[in-house]
PDB file of C-alpha atoms in Angstrom:
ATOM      1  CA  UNK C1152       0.000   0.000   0.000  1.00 41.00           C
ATOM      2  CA  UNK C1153       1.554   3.567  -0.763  1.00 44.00           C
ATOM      3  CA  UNK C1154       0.752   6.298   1.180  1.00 45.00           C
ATOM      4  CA  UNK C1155      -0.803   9.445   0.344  1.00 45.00           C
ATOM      5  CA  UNK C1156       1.298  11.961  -0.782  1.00 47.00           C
ATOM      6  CA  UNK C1157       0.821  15.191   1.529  1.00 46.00           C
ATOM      7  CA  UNK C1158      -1.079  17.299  -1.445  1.00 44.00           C
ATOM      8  CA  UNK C1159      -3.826  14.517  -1.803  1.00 48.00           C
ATOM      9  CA  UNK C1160      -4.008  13.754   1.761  1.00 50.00           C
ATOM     10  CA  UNK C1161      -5.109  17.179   2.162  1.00 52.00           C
ATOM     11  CA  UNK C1162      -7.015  17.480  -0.539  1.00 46.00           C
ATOM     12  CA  UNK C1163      -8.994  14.349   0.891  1.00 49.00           C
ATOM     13  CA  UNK C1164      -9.510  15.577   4.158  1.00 53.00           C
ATOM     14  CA  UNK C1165     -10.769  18.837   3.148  1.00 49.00           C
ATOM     15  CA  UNK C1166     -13.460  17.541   0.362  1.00 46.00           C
ATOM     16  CA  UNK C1167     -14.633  15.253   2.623  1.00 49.00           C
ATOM     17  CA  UNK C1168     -15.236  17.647   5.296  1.00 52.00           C
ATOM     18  CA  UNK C1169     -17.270  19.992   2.758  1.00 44.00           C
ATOM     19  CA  UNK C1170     -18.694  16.919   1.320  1.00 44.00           C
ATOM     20  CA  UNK C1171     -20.128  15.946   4.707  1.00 50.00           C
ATOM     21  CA  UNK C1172     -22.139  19.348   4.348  1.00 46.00           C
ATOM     22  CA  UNK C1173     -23.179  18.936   0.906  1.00 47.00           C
ATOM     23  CA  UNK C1174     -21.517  21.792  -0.428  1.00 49.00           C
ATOM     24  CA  UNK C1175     -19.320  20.023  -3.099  1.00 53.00           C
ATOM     25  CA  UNK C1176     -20.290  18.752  -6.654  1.00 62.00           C
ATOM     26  CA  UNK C1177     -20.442  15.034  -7.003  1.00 71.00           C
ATOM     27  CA  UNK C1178     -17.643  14.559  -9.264  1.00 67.00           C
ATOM     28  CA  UNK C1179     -15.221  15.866  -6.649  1.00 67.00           C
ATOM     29  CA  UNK C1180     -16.828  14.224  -4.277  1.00 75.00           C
ATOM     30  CA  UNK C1181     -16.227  11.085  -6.390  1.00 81.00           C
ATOM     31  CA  UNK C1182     -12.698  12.029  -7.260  1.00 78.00           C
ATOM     32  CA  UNK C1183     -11.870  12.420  -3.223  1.00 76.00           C
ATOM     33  CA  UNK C1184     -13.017   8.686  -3.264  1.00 83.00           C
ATOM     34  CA  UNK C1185     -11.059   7.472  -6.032  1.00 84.00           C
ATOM     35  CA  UNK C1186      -7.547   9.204  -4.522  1.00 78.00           C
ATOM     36  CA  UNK C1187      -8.071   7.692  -1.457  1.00 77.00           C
ATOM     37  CA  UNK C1188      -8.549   4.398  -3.468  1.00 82.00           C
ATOM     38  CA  UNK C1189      -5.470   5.380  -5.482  1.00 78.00           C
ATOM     39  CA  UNK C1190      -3.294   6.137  -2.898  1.00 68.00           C
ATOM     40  CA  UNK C1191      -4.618   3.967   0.360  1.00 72.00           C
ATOM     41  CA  UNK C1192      -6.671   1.316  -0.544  1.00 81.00           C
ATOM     42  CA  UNK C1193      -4.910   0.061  -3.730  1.00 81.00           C
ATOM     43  CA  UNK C1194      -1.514  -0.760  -4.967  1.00 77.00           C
ATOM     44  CA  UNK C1195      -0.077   0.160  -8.494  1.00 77.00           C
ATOM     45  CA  UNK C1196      -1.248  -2.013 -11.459  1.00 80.00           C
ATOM     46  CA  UNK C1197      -4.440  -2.795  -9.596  1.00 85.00           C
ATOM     47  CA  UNK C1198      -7.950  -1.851 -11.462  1.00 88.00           C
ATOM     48  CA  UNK C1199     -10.448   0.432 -10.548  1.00 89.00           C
ATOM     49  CA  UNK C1200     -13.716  -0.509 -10.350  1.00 90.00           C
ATOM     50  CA  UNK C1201     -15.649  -0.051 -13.990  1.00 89.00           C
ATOM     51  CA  UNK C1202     -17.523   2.710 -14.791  1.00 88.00           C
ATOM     52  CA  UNK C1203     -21.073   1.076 -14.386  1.00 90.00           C
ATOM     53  CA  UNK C1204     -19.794  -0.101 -10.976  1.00 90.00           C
ATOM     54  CA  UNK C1205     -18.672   3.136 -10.019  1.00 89.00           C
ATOM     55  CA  UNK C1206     -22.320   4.351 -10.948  1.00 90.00           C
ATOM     56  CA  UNK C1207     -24.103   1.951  -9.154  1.00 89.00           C
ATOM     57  CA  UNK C1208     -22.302   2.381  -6.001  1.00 87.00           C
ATOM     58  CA  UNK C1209     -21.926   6.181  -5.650  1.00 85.00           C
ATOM     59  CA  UNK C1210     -25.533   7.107  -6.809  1.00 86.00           C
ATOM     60  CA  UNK C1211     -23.671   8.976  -9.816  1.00 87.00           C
ATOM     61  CA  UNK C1212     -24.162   9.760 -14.068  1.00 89.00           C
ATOM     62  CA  UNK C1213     -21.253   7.779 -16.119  1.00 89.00           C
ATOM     63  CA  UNK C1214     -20.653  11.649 -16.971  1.00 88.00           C
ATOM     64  CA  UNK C1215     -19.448  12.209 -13.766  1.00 87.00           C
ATOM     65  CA  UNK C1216     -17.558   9.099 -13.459  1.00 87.00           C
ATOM     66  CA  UNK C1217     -16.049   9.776 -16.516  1.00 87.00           C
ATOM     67  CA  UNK C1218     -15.089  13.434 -15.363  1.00 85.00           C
ATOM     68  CA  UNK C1219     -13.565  12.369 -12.109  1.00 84.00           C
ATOM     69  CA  UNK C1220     -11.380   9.334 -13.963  1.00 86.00           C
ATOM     70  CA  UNK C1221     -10.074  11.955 -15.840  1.00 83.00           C
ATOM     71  CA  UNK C1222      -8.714  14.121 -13.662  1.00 78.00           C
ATOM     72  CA  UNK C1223      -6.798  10.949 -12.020  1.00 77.00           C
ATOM     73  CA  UNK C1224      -5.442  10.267 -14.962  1.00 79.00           C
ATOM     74  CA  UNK C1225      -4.700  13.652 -15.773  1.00 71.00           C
ATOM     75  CA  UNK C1226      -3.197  13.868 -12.315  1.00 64.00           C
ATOM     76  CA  UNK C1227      -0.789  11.037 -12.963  1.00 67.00           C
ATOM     77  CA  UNK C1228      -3.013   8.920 -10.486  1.00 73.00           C
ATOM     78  CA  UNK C1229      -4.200   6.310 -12.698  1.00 79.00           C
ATOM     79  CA  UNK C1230      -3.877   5.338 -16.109  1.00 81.00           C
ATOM     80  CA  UNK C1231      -5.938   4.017 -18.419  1.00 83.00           C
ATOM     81  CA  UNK C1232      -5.610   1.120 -21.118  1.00 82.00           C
ATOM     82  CA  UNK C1233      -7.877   0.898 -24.129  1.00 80.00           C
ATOM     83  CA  UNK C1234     -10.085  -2.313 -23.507  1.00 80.00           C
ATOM     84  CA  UNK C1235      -9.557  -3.297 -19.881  1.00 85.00           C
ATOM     85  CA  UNK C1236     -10.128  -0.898 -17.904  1.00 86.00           C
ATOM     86  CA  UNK C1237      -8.131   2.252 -15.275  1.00 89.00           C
ATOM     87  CA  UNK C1238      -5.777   0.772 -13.097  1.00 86.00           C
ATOM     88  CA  UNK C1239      -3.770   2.597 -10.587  1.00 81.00           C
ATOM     89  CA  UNK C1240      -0.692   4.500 -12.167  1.00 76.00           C
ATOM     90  CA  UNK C1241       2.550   3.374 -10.645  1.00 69.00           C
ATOM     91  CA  UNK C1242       4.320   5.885  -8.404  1.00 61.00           C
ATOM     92  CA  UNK C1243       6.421   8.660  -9.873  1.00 56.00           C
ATOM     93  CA  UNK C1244       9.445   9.397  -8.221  1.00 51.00           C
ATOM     94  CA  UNK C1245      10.466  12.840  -8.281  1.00 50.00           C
ATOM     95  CA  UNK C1246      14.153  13.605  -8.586  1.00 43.00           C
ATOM     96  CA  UNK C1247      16.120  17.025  -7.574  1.00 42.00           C
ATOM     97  CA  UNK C1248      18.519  18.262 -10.379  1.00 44.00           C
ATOM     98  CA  UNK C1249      21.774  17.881  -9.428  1.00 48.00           C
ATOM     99  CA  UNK C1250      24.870  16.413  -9.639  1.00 50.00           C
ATOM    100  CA  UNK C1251      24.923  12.482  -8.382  1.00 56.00           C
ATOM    101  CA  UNK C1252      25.173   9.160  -9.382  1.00 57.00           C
ATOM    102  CA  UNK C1253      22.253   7.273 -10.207  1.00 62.00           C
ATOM    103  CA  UNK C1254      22.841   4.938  -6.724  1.00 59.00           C
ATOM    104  CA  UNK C1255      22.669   8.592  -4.881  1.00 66.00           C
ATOM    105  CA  UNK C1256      19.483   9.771  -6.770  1.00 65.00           C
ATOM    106  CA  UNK C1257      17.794   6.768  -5.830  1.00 61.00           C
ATOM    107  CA  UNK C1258      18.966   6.061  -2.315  1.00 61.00           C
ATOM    108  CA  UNK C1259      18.449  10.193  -1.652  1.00 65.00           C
ATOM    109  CA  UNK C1260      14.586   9.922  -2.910  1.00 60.00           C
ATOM    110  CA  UNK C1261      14.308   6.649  -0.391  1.00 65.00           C
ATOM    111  CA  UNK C1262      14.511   3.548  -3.290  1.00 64.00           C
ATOM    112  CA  UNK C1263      16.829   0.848  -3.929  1.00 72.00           C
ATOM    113  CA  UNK C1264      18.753   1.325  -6.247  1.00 76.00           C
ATOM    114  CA  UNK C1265      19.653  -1.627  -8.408  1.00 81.00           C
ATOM    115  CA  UNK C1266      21.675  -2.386 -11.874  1.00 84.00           C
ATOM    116  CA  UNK C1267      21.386  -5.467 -14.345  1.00 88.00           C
ATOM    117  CA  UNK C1268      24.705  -5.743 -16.793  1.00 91.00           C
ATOM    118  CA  UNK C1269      23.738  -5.901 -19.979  1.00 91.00           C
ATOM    119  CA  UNK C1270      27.172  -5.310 -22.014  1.00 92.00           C
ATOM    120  CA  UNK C1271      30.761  -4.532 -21.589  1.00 93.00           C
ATOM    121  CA  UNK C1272      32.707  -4.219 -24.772  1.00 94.00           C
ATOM    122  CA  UNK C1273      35.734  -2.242 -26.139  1.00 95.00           C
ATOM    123  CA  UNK C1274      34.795  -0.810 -29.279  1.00 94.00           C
ATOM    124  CA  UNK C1275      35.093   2.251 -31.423  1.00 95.00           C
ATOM    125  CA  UNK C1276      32.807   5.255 -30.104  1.00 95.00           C
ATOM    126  CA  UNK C1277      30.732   7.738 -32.311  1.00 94.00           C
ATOM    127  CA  UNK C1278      32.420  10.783 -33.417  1.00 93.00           C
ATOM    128  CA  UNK C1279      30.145  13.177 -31.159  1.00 94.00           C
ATOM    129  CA  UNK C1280      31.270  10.309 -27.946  1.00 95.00           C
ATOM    130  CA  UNK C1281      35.285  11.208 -29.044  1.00 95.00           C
ATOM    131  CA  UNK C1282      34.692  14.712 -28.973  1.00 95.00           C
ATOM    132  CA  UNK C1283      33.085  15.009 -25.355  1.00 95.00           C
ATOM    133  CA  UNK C1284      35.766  12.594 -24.166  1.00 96.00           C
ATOM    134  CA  UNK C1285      38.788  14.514 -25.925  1.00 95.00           C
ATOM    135  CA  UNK C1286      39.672  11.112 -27.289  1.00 93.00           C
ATOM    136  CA  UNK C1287      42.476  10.998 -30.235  1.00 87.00           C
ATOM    137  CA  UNK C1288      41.148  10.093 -33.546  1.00 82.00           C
ATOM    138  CA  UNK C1289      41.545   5.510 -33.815  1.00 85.00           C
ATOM    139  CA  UNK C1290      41.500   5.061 -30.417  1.00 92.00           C
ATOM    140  CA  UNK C1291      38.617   3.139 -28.251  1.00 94.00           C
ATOM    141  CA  UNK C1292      36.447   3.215 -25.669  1.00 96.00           C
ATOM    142  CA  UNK C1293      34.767   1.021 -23.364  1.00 96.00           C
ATOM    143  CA  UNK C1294      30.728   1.065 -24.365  1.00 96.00           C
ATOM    144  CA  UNK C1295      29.337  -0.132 -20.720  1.00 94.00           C
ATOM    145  CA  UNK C1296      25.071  -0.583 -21.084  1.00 94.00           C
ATOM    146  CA  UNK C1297      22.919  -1.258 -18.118  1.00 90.00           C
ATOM    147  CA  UNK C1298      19.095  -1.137 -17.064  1.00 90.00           C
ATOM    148  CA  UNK C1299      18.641   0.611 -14.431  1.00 85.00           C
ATOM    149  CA  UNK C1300      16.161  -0.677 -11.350  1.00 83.00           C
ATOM    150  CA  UNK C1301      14.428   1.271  -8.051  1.00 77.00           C
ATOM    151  CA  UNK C1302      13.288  -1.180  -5.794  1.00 74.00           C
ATOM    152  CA  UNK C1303      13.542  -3.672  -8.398  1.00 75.00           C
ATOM    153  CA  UNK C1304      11.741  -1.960 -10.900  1.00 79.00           C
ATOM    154  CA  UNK C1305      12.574  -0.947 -14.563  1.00 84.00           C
ATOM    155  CA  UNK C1306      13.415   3.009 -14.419  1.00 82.00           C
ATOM    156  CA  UNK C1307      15.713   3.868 -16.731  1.00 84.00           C
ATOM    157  CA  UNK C1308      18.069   2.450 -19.476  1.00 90.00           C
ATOM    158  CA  UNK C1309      21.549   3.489 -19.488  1.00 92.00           C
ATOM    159  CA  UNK C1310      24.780   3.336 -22.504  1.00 95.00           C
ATOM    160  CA  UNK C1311      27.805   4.928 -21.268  1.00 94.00           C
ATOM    161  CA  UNK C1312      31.141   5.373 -22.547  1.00 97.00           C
ATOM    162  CA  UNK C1313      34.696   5.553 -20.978  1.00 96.00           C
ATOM    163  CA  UNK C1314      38.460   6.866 -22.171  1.00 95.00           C
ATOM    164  CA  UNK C1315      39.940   3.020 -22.705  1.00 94.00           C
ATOM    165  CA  UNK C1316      43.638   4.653 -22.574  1.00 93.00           C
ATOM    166  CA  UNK C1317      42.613   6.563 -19.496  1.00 94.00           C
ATOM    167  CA  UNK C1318      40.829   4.138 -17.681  1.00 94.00           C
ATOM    168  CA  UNK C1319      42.607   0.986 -18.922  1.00 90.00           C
ATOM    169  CA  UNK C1320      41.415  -1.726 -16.347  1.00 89.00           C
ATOM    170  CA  UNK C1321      37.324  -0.616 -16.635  1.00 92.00           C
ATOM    171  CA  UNK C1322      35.767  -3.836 -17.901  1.00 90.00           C
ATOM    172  CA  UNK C1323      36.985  -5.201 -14.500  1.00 91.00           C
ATOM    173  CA  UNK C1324      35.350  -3.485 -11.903  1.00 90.00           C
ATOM    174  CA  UNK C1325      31.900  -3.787 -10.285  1.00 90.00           C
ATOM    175  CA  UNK C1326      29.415  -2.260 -12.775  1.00 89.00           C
ATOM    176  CA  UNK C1327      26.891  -2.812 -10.324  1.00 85.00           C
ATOM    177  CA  UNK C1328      27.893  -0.532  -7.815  1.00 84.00           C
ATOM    178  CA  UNK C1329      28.125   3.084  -8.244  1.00 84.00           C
ATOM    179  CA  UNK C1330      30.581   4.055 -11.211  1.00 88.00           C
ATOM    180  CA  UNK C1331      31.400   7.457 -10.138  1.00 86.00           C
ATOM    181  CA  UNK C1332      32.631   6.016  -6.606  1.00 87.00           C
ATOM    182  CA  UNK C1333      34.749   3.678  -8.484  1.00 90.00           C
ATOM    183  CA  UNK C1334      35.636   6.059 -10.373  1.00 92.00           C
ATOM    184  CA  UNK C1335      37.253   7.981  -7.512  1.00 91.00           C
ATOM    185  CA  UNK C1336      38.499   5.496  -4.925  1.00 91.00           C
ATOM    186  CA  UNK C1337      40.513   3.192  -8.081  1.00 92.00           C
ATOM    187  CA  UNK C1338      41.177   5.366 -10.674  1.00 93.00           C
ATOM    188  CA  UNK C1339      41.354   8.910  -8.823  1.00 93.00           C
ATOM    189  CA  UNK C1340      38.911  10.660 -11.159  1.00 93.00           C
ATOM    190  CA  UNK C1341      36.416  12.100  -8.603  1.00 91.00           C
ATOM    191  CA  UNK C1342      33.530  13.642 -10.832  1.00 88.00           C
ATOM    192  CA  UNK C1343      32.842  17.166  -9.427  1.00 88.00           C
ATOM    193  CA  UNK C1344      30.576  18.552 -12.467  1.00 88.00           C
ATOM    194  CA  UNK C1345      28.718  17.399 -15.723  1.00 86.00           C
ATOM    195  CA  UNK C1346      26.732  18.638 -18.371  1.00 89.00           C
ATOM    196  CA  UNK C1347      23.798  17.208 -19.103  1.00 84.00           C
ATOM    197  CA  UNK C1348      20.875  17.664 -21.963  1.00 88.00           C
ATOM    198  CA  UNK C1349      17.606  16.450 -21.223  1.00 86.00           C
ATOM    199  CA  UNK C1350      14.483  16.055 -23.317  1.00 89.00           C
ATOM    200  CA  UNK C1351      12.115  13.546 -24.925  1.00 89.00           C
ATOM    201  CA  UNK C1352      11.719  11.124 -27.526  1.00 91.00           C
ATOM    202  CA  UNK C1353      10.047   7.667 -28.444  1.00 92.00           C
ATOM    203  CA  UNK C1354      11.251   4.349 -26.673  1.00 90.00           C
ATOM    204  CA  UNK C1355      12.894   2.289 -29.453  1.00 91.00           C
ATOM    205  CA  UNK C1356      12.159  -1.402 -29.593  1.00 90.00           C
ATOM    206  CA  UNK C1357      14.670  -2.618 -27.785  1.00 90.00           C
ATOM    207  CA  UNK C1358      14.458   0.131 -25.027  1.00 90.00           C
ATOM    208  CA  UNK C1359      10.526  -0.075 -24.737  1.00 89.00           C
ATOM    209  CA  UNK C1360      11.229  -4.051 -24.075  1.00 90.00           C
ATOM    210  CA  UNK C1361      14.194  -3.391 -21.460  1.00 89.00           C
ATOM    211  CA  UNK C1362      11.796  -1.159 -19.342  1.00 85.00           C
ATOM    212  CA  UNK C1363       8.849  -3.034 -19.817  1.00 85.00           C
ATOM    213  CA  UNK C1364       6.233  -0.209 -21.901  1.00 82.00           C
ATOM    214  CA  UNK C1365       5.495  -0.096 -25.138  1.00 85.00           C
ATOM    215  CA  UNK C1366       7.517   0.872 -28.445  1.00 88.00           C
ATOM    216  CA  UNK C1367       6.938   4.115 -29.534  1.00 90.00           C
ATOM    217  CA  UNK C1368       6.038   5.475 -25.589  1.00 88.00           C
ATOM    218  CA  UNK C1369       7.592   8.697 -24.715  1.00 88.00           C
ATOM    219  CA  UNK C1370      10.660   8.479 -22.658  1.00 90.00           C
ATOM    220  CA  UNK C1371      12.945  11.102 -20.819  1.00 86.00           C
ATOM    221  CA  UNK C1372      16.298  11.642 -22.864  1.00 90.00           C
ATOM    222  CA  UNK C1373      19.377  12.367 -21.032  1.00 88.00           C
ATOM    223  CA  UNK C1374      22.975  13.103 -22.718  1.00 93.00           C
ATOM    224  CA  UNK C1375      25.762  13.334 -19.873  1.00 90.00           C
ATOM    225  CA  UNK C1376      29.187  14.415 -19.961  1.00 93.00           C
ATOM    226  CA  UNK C1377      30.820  13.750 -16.555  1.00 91.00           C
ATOM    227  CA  UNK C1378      34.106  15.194 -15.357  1.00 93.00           C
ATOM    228  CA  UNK C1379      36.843  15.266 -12.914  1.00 92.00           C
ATOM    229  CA  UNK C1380      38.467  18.690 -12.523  1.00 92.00           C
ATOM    230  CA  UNK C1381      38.992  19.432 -16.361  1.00 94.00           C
ATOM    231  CA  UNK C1382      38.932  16.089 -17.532  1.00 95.00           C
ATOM    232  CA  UNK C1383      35.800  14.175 -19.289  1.00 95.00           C
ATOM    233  CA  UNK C1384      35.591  10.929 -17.533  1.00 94.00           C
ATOM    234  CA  UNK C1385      32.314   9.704 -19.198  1.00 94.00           C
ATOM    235  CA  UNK C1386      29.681  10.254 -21.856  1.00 96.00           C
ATOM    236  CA  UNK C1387      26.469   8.674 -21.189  1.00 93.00           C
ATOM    237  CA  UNK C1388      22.924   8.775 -22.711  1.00 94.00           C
ATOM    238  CA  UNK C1389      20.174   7.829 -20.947  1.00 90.00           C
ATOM    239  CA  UNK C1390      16.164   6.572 -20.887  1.00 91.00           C
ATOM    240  CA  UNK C1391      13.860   7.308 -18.178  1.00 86.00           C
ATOM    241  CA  UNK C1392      10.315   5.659 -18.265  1.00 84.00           C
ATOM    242  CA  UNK C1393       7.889   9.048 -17.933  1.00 79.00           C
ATOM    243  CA  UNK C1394       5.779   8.109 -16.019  1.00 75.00           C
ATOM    244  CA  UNK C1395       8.075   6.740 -13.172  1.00 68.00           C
ATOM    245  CA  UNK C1396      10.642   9.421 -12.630  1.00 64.00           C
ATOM    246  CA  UNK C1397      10.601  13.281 -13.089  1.00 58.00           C
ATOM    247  CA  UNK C1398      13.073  16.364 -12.304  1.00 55.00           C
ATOM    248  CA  UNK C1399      12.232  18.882 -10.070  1.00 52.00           C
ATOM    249  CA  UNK C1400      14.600  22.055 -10.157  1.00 50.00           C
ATOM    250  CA  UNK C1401      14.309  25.572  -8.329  1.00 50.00           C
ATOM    251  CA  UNK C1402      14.690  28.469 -10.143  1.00 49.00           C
ATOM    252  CA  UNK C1403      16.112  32.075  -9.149  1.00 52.00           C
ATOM    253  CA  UNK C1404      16.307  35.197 -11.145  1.00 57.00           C
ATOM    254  CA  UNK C1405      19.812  35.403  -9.739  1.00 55.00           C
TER     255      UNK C1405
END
């Protein structure tokens, strides 16, 4: 059972207290019903009761069950699939922009973080990968992929490349645990800034089967360029499921 996020618990509490005095419209009062259901009663991936159910039981039009469904959905609550049904929406986790490794980012918004292998070759990288790692022209890099997991879960799906002359001995390390740590404690390349591009696209085949959606979905797009003082110490691209993970950034006029 999740609980409910501060926002919706209040929300909850409040509509039911004007509800109590019939001073709120039926589709909110509907909606406060299907949030707690969302967030309390229910876990993620289980269905909602239909539309004619939710009629019957709440005295209601299938106007207003339609109205208040859509606002969950729109609200990232639930989701619905064409055929079966709304189910509840699995949780989004909501990360703060900044620099850290993807074991920090999950560990800092309370998941486990966790990393399946998928790849560790020496090979020759793209010309835009050379340029962000300052690599001489012939030379090769390690090409590391991985899926990425939070509490055992498909998030994200990651292909990262690596100096082979600077970082010789790569393929041999851990590539479960936290690169960037390794990267400090054996090779003595502490990364202290990146650059980093994010945006959108469509999962490809391959990537919509890795993280479990389907092809063609909308993903989060993320090029990285990690240093270590001056030095590039990895270039890495990559695909967040949507609906599992945002960024959340603060902005100043400063």
């Amino acid at each position: 059972m999740r609980q409910t996020p501060p926002e919706n618990r209040e929300w909850v509490a409040v509509a039911q207290q004007i509800a109590a005095k019939g001073m709120v419209p039926k589709h909110a009062q509907l909606r406060a019903i299907l949030v707690d259901m969302c967030t309390n009663q229910l876990s993620p991936g289980d269905a909602l009761p239909s539309e004619r159910q939710l009629c019957l039981d709440h005295g209601v039009s299938r106007v207003t069950v339609r109205e208040a469904l859509s606002q969950l959905v729109a609200d990232g609550l639930a989701v619905r699939v064409h055929g079966r049904g709304t189910f509840v929406a699995e949780r989004t986790h909501r990360s703060e922009l900044g620099l850290a490794s993807f074991h920090e980012d999950m560990r800092r918004l309370g998941l486990e973080p966790g990393t399946v292998v998928l790849s560790i070759d020496r090979e020759d990288p793209s010309p835009a990968t050379a340029a962000a790692l300052r690599m001489a022209e012939k030379h090769q890099a390690w090409h590391v992929r991985r899926l990425r997991l939070a509490n055992q879960a498909p998030i994200s799906v990651e292909d990262a490349w690596y100096n082979a002359d600077l970082l010789p001995e790569l393929d041999s390390v851990d590539f479960t645990a936290s690169v960037y740590e390794t990267l400090d404690s054996r090779f003595g390349y502490p990364v202290d800034r990146a650059e980093q591009t994010v945006g959108a696209g469509p999962a490809s085949s391959e990537t919509a089967a890795l993280l479990g959606i389907r092809k063609g979905t909308a993903v989060m797009t993320f090029d990285r360029i990690a240093y270590s003082g001056e030095q590039p110490v990895e270039h890495a691209y990559s695909w967040f499921r949507a609906d599992r993970y945002q960024l959340h950034m603060t902005l100043t006029d400063h």
